[in-house]
Coordinates of C-alpha atoms and ligand atoms in Angstrom, one line a residue:
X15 CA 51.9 2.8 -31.3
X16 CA 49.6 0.0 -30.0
X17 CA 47.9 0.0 -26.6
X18 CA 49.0 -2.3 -24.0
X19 CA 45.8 -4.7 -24.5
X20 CA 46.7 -4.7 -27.9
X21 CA 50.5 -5.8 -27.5
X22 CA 49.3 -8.3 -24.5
X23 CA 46.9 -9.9 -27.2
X24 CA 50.2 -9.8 -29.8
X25 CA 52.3 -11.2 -27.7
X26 CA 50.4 -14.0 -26.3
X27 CA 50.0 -15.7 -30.2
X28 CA 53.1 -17.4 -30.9
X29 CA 54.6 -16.9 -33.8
X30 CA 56.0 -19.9 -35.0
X31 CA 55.1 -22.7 -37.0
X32 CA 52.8 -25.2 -35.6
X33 CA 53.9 -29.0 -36.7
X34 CA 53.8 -32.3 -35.2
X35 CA 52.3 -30.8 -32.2
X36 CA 55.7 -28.5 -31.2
X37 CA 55.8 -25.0 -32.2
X38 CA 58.9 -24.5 -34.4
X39 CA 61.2 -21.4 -36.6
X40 CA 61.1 -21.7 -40.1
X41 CA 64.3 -22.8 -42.0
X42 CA 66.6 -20.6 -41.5
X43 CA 64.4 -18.6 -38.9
X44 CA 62.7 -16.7 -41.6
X45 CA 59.7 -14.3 -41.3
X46 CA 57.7 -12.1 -42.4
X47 CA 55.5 -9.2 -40.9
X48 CA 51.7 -8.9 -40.3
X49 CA 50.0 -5.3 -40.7
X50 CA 47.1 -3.7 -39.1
X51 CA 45.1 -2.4 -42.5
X52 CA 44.1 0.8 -40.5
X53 CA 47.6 2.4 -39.9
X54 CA 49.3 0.4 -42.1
X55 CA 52.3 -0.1 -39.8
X56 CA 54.0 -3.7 -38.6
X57 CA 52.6 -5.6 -35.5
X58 CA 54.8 -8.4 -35.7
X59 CA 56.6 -11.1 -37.5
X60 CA 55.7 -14.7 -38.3
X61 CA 57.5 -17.6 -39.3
X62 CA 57.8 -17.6 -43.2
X63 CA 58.0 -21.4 -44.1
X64 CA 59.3 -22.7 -47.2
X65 CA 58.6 -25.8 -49.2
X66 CA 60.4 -28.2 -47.0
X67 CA 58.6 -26.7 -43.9
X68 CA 55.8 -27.4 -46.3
X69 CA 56.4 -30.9 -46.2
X70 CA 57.5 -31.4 -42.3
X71 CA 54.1 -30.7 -41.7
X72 CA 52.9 -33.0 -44.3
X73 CA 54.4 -35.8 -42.8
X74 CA 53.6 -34.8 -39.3
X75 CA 49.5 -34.8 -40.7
X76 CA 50.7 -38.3 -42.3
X77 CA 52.2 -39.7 -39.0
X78 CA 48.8 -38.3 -37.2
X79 CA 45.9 -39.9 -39.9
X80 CA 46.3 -43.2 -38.0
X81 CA 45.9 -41.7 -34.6
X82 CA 43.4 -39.3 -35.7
X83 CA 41.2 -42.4 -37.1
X84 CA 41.6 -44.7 -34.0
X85 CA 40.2 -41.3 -31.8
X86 CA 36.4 -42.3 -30.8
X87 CA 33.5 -40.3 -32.1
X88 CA 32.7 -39.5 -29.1
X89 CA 36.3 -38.5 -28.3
X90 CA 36.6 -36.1 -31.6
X91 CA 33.8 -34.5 -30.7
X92 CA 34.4 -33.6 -26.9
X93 CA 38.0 -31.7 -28.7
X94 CA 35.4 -30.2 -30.6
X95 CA 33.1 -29.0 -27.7
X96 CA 36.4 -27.7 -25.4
X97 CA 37.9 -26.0 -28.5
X98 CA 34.0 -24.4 -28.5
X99 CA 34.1 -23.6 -24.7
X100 CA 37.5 -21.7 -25.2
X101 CA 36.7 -19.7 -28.7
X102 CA 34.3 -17.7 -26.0
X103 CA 36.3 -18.2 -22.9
X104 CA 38.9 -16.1 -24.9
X105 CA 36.3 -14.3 -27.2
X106 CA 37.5 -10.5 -25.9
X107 CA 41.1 -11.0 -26.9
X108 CA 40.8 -13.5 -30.2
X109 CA 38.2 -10.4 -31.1
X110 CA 40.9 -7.8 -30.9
X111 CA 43.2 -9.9 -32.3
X112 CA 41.5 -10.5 -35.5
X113 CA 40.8 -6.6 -35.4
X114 CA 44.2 -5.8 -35.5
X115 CA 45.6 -8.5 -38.1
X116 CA 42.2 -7.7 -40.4
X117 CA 40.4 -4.5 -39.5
X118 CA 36.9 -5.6 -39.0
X119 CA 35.8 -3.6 -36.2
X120 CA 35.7 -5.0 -33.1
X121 CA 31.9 -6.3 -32.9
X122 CA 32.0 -8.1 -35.8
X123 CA 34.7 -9.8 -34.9
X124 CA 33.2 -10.9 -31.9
X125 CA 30.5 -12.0 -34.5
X126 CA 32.7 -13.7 -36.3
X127 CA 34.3 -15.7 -33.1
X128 CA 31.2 -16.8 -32.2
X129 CA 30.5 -18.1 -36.0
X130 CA 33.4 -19.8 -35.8
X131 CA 33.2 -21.7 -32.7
X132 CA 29.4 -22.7 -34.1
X133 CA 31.3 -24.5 -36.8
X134 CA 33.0 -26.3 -33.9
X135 CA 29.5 -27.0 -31.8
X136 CA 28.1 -28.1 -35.2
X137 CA 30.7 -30.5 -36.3
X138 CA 30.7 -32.4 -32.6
X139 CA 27.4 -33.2 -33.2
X140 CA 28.2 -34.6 -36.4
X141 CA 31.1 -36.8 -35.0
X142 CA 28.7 -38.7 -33.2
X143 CA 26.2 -39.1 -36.0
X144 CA 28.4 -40.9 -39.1
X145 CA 26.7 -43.8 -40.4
X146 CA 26.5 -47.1 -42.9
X147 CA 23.9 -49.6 -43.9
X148 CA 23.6 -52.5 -44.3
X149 CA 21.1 -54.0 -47.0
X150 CA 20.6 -57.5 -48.3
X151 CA 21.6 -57.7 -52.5
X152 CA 17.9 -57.7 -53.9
X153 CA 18.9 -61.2 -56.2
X154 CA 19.5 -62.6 -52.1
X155 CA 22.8 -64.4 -50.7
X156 CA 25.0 -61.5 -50.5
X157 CA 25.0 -58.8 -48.2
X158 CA 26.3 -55.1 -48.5
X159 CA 28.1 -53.2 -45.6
X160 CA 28.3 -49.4 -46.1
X161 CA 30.6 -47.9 -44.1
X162 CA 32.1 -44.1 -44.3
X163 CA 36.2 -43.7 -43.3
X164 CA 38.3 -40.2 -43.2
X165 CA 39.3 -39.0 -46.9
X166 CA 42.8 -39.1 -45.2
X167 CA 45.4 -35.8 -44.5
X168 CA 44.4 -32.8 -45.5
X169 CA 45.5 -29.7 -47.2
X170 CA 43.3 -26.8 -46.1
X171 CA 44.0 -22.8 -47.7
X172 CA 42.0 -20.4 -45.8
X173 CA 41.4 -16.4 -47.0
X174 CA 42.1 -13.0 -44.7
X175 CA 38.5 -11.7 -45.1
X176 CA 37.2 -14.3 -42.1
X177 CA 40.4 -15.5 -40.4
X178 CA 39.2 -17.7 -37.9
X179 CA 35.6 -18.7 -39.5
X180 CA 36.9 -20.1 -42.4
X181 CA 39.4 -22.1 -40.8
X182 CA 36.8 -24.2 -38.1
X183 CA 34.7 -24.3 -40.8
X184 CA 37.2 -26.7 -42.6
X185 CA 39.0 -27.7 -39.2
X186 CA 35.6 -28.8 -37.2
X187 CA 34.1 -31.2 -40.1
X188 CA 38.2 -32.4 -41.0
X189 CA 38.3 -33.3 -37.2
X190 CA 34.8 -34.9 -36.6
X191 CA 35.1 -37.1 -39.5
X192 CA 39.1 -38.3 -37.7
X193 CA 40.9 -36.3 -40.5
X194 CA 44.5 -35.0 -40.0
X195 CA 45.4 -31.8 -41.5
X196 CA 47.9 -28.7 -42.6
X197 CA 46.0 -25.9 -42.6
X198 CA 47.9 -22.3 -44.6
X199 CA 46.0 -18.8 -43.2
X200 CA 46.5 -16.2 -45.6
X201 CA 50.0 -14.5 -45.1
X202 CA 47.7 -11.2 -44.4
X203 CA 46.2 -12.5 -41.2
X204 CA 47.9 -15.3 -39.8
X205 CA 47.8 -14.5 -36.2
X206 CA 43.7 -15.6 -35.5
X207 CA 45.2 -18.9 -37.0
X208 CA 47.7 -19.4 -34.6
X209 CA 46.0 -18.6 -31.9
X210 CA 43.2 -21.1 -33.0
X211 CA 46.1 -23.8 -33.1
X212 CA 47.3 -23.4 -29.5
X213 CA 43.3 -23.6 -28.8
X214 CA 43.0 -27.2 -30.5
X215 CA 46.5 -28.3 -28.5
X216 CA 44.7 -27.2 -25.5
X217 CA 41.4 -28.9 -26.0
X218 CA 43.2 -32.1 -26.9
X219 CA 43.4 -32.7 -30.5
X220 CA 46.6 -35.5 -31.1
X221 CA 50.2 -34.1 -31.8
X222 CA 50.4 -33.8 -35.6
X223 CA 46.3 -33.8 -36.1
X224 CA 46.5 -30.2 -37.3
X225 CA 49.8 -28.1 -38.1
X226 CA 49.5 -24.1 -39.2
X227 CA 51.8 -23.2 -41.8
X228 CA 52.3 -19.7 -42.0
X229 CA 54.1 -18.2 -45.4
X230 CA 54.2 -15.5 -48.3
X231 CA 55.1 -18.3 -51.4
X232 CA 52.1 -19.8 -51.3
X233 CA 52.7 -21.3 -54.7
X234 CA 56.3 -22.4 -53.7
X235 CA 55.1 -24.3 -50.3
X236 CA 51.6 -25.9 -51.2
X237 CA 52.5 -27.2 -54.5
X238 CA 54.8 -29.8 -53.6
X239 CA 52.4 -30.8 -50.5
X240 CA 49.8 -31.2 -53.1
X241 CA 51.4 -33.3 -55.9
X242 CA 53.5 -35.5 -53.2
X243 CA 50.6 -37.4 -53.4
X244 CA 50.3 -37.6 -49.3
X245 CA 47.5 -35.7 -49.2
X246 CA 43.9 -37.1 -50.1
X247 CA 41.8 -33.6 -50.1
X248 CA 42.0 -30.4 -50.2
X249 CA 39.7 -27.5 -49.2
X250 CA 40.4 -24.1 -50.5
X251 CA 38.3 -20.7 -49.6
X252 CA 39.5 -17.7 -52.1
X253 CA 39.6 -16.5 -55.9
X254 CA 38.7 -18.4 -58.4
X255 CA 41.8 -17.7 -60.1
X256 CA 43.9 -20.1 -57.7
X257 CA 41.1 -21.8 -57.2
X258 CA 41.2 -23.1 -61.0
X259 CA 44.6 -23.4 -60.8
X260 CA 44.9 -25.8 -57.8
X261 CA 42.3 -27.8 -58.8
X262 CA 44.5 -28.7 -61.9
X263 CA 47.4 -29.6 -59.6
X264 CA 45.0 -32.1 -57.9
X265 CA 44.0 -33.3 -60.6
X266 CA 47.4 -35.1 -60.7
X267 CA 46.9 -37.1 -57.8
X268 CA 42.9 -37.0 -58.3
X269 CA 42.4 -35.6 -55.1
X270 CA 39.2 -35.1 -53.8
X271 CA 38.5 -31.5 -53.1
X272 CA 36.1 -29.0 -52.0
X273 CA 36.5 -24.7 -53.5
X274 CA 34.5 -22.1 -51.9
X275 CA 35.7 -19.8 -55.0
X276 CA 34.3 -16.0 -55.8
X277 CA 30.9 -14.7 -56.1
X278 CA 29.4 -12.3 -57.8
X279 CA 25.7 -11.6 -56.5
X280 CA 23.1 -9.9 -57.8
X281 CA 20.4 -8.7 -55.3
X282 CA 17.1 -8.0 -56.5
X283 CA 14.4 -5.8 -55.2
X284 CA 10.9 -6.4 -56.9
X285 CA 8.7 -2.9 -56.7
X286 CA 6.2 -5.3 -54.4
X287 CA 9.0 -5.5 -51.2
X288 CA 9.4 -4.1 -47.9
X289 CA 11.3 -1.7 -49.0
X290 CA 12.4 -1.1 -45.3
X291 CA 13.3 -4.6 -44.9
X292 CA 14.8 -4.3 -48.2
X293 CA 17.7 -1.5 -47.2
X294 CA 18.0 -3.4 -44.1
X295 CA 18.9 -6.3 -46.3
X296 CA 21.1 -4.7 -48.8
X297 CA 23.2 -3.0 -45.4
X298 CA 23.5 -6.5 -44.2
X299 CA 24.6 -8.1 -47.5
X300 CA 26.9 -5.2 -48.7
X301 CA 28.7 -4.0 -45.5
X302 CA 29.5 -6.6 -43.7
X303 CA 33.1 -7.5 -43.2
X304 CA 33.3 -3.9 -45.4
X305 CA 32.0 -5.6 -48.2
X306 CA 35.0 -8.0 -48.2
X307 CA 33.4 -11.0 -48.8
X308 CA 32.5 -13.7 -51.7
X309 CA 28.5 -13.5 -50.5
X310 CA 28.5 -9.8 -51.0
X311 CA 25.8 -8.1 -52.9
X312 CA 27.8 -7.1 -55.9
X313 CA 25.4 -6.0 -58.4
X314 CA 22.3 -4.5 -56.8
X315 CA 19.0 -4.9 -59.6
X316 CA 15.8 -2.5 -58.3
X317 CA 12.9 -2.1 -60.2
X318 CA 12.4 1.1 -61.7
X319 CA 9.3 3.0 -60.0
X320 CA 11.6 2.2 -56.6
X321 CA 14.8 2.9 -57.6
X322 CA 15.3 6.8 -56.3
X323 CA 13.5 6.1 -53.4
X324 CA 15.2 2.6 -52.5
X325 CA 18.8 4.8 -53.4
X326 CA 18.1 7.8 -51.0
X327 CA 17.2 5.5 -48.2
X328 CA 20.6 3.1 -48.9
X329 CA 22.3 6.4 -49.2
X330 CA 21.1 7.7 -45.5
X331 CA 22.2 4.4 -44.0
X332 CA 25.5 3.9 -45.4
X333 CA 26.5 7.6 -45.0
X334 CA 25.6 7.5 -41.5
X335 CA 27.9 4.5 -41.2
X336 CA 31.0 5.6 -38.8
X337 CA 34.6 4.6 -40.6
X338 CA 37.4 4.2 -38.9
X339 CA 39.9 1.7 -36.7
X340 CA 37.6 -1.1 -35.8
X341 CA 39.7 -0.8 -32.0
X342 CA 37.7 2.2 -31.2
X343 CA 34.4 3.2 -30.3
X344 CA 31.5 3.4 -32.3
X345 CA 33.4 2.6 -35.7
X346 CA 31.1 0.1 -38.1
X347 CA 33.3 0.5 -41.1
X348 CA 36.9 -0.4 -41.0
X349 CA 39.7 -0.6 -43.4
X350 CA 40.0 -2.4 -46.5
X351 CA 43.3 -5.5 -46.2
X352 CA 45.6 -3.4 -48.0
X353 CA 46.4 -1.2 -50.5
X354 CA 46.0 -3.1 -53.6
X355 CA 42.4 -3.7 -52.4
X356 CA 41.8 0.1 -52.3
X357 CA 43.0 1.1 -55.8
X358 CA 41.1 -1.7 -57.5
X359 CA 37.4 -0.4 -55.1
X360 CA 38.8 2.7 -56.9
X361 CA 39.3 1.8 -60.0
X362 CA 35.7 0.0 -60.3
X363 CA 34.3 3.2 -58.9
X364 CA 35.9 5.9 -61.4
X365 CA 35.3 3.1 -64.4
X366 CA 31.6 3.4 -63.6
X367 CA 31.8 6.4 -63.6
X368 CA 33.0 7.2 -66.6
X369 CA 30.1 4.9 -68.2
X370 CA 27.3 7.2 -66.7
X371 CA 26.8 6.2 -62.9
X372 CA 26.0 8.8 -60.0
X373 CA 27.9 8.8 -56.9
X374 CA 24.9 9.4 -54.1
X375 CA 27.2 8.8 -51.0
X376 CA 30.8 8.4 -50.8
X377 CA 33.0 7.5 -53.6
X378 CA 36.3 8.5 -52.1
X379 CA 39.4 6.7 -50.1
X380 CA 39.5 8.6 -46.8
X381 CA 42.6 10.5 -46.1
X382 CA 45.8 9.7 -43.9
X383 CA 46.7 6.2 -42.5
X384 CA 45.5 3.1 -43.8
X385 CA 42.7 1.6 -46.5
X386 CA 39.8 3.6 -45.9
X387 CA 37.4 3.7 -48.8
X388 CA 33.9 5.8 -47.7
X389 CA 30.7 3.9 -48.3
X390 CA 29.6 4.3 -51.0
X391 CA 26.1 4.1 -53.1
X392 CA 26.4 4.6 -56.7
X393 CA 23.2 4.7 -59.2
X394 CA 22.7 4.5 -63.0
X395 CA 25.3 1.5 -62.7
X396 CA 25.5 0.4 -66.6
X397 CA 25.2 -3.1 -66.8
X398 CA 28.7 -3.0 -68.9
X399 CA 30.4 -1.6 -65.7
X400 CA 33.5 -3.4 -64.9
X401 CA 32.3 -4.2 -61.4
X402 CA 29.7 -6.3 -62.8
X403 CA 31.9 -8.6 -63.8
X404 CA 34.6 -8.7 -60.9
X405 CA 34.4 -8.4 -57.1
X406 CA 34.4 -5.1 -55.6
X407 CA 35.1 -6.6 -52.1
X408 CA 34.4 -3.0 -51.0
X409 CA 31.9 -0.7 -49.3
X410 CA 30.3 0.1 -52.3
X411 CA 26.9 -0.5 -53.4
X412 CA 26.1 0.0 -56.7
X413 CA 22.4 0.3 -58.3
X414 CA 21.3 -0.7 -61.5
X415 CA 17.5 -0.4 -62.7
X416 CA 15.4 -3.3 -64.7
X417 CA 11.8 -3.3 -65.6
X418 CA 10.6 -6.9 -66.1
X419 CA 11.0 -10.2 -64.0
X420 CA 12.6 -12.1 -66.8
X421 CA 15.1 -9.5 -67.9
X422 CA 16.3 -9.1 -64.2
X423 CA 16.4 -12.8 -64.1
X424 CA 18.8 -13.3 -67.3
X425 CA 21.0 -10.3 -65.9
X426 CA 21.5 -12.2 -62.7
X427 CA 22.2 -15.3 -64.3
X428 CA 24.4 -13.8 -66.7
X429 CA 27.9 -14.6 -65.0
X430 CA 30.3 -17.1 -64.6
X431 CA 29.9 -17.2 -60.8
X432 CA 27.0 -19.0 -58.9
X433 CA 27.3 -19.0 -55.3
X434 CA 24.8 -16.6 -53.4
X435 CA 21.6 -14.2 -54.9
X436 CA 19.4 -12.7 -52.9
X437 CA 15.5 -11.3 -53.9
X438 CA 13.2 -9.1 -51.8
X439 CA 9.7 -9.9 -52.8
X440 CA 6.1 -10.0 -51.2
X441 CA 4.8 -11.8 -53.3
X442 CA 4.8 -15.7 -52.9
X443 CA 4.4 -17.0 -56.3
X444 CA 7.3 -14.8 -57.5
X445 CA 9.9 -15.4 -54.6
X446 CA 9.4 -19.4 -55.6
X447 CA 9.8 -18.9 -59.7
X448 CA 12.8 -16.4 -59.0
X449 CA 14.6 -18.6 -56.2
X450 CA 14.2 -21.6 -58.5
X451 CA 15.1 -19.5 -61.4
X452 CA 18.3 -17.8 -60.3
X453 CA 22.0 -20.5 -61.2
X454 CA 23.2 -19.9 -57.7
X455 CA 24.1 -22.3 -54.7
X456 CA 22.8 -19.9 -52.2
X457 CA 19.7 -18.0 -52.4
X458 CA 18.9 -15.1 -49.8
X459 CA 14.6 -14.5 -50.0
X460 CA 13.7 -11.4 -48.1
X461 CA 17.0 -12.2 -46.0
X462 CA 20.3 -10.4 -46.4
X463 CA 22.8 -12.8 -44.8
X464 CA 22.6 -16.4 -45.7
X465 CA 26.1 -17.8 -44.0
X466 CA 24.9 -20.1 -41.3
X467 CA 26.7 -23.3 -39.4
X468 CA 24.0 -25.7 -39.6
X469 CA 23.3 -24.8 -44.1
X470 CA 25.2 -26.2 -46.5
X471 CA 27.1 -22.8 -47.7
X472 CA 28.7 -22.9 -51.8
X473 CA 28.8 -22.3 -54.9
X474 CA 27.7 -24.1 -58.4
X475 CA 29.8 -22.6 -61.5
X476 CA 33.0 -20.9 -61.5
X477 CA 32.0 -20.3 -57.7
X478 CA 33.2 -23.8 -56.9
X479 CA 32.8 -27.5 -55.5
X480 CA 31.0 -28.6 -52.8
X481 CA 29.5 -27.6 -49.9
X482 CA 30.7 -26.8 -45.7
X483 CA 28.3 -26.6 -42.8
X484 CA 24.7 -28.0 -42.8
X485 CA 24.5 -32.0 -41.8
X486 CA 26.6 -32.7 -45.4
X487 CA 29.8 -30.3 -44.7
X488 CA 31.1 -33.4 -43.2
X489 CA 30.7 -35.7 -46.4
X490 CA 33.4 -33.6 -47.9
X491 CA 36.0 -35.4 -45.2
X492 CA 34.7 -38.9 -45.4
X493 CA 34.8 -41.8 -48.2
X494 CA 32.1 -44.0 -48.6
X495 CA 33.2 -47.8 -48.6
X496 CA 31.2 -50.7 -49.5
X497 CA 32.0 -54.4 -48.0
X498 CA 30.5 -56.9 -50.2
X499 CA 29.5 -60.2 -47.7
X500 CA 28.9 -63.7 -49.0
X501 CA 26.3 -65.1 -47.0
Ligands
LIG28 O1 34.4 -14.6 -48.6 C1 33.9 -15.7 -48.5 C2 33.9 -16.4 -47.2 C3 32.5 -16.8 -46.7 C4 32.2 -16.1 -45.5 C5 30.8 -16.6 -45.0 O2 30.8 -17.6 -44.3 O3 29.9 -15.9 -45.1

């Protein structure tokens, strides 16, 4: 049974689809329901759209590219700034909603409201700032105009683990460069993203500039969208799986496209750290969002002489860490998404345990209600463990020991994935050879959080393509054109 704050904050989303600027069923009015991960039980249903709801949108971002590219700079960015004012005008309720939908307890979804509406502060700034050049040839007589345009409509696929983050963060650089877009939440958590839509109606984007497409065939819908050929980018945040396997469907159409795929990073604790500073850091990068997210430490490398001492004082923190709904008091840990995402934590955990590891804290789903895994800090972690090669996306924090700079180095490095590593050192010399040293896009020195508006955030290897935020994320929505002038 949900309070009354909660239904007021349900009811006020509406759950339809958003194209063309109108808020509309699916065909044949079908839905689906939305769960809150901590009971487990329904808190509404959405639309469900199919493949020809797929393409209504499509047509209405089509219809809108013109419009969209006639708006001023100046005018993309002031949408920009209101949809900014009224991400915190409305942060107490958008907050709750994203707690409900997701689980994240309630001040870190504030956090996360507030990261998102940066994206939006960020990305007005950068309306304004798009520019050319203009150069004379170097043999003389001609001259060369460089000018920058919208890539065109987008297709944008944003993941449950940060349901209203990831979607400004493609939505504010789309908009700022005078893109159109149809933007697909995940079918888990689809309510932050249509509440975010009836924001960007209100703050004056264009009918048909962004439509929300809410549905459970993902597949089925966003295929056809992507090979109709209407569509000149796409921007995908999740696994590298589907990652992979819609950048072959662009391929067709040679699309340009930007992936935010997995991670799988290692974070590294030299003997010559802080080692306070160290847990702190290892807190930050595992827990937060629950350790559902693609920058979480994953595989945690201390140096030997450190180890116990680094493992008892992880241990205190995270089994001082309160689980439970993220709605109430006090909580810091809430449930996992679902239940699929519970037995796999579980599975990684028994499978290392079979090959050796120690549970130090945790290691157990909590009972009753929901997706509750405990915190958990595990040492002795073989390097052959299975959750050194997948994502736990879980509380879990497990600790393997290494001796030498080089061999923790070549264990780091030794994955398909590249996007974040993080390395607590004191000493100068080191942190510069092991920074440069690690095949990541993102490296974390003495610093356990590196997501950040205003720095380019992604991935080299299997962790993807391109980057969002920092003064390039808008590059990714703009094509460079070139105007070559007799004089
Ligand atoms: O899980 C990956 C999404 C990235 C979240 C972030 O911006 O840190």
């Amino acid at each position: 049974m949900n309070t009354a704050s909660e239904t007021a904050v349900i009811d006020a989303v509406n759950k339809q689809l958003f194209i063309g600027g109108s808020w509309t069923d699916a065909s044949g009015a079908a839905t689906f329901d939305v769960h809150d991960p901590a009971t487990g039980k329904v808190l509404c249903s959405v639309a469900d759209a199919s493949p020809a709801d797929g393409r209504a949108a499509l047509d209405a971002a089509v219809k809108a590219q013109p419009v969209m590219a006639a708006l001023s700079p100046r005018e993309r960015a002031d949408i920009l700034t209101r949809a900014f004012e009224l991400l915190h005008e409305r942060i107490d309720d958008l907050a709750l909603l994203m707690t409900l939908e997701m689980g994240k307890p309630l001040a870190e979804a504030k956090g996360e409201i507030t990261y998102a509406a940066e994206f939006f502060r960020h990305f007005a700034s950068e309306a304004v700032r798009i520019d050319g050049g203009y150069q004379t040839a170097p043999a003389g007589g001609a001259r060369f105009l460089v000018t920058k345009q919208p890539v065109g409509p987008c297709i944008l696929i944003t993941p449950w683990n940060f349901p209203m983050a990831m979607g400004t963060r493609k939505l504010g650089p789309a908009i700022a460069a005078g893109c159109s877009s149809v933007i697909k939440p995940a079918p888990q958590t689809p309510l932050s993203m249509l509440a975010l839509a009836g924001i960007l109606a209100e703050a004056g984007l264009p009918e048909g500039a962004v439509n929300v497409i809410t549905c459970t065939d993902a597949a089925g819908v966003t295929e056809p969208m992507i090979t109709s050929g209407l569509a000149r980018k796409l921007s995908f945040t999740g696994s590298t799986k589907v990652g992979k396997i819609l950048l072959a469907q662009c391929a067709e159409k040679v699309m340009r496209t930007s992936m935010e795929l997995g991670g799988n990073a290692p974070f590294i604790v030299f003997d010559d750290a802080d080692l306070d500073e160290a847990v702190a850091g290892a807190v930050a990068a595992k827990m937060r969002n629950m350790g559902e997210a693609c920058t979480a430490a994953n595989r945690i490398y201390i140096q030997s002489s450190i180890i116990d001492e680094f493992g008892k004082r992880l241990a205190e923190k995270l089994g001082a860490m309160t689980v439970g709904r993220g709605t109430e008091d006090g909580v810091n840990v809430g449930p996992l998404i679902d239940q699929p995402s519970l037995d796999k934590v579980q599975r990684l955990v028994a499978d290392a345990v079979d090959r050796g590891a120690t549970v130090i804290t945790g290691g157990e789903p909590v009972d009753g209600d929901g997706y509750f895994f405990t915190p958990t800090v595990l040492s002795g972690v073989s390097t052959d463990a299975a959750m050194n090669a997948e994502e736990i996306f879980g509380p879990v924090a497990p600790l393997t020991p290494f001796d030498a700079e080089d061999e923790v180095i070549a264990l780091a490095n030794g994955t398909p994935w590249g996007l974040v590593g993080y390395v607590y050192t004191n000493d100068l010399r080191r942190a510069l050879r092991v920074s440069e040293a690690l095949e990541f896009g993102m490296v974390g020195l003495n610093q356990g959080v590196v997501s950040n508006p205003y720095a380019p955030f992604g991935g080299i290897k299997e962790s993807g393509l391109g980057r969002e935020g920092g003064s390039i994320g808008i590059d990714e929505f703009l094509e460079v054109k070139y105007i070559g002038i007799t004089a």
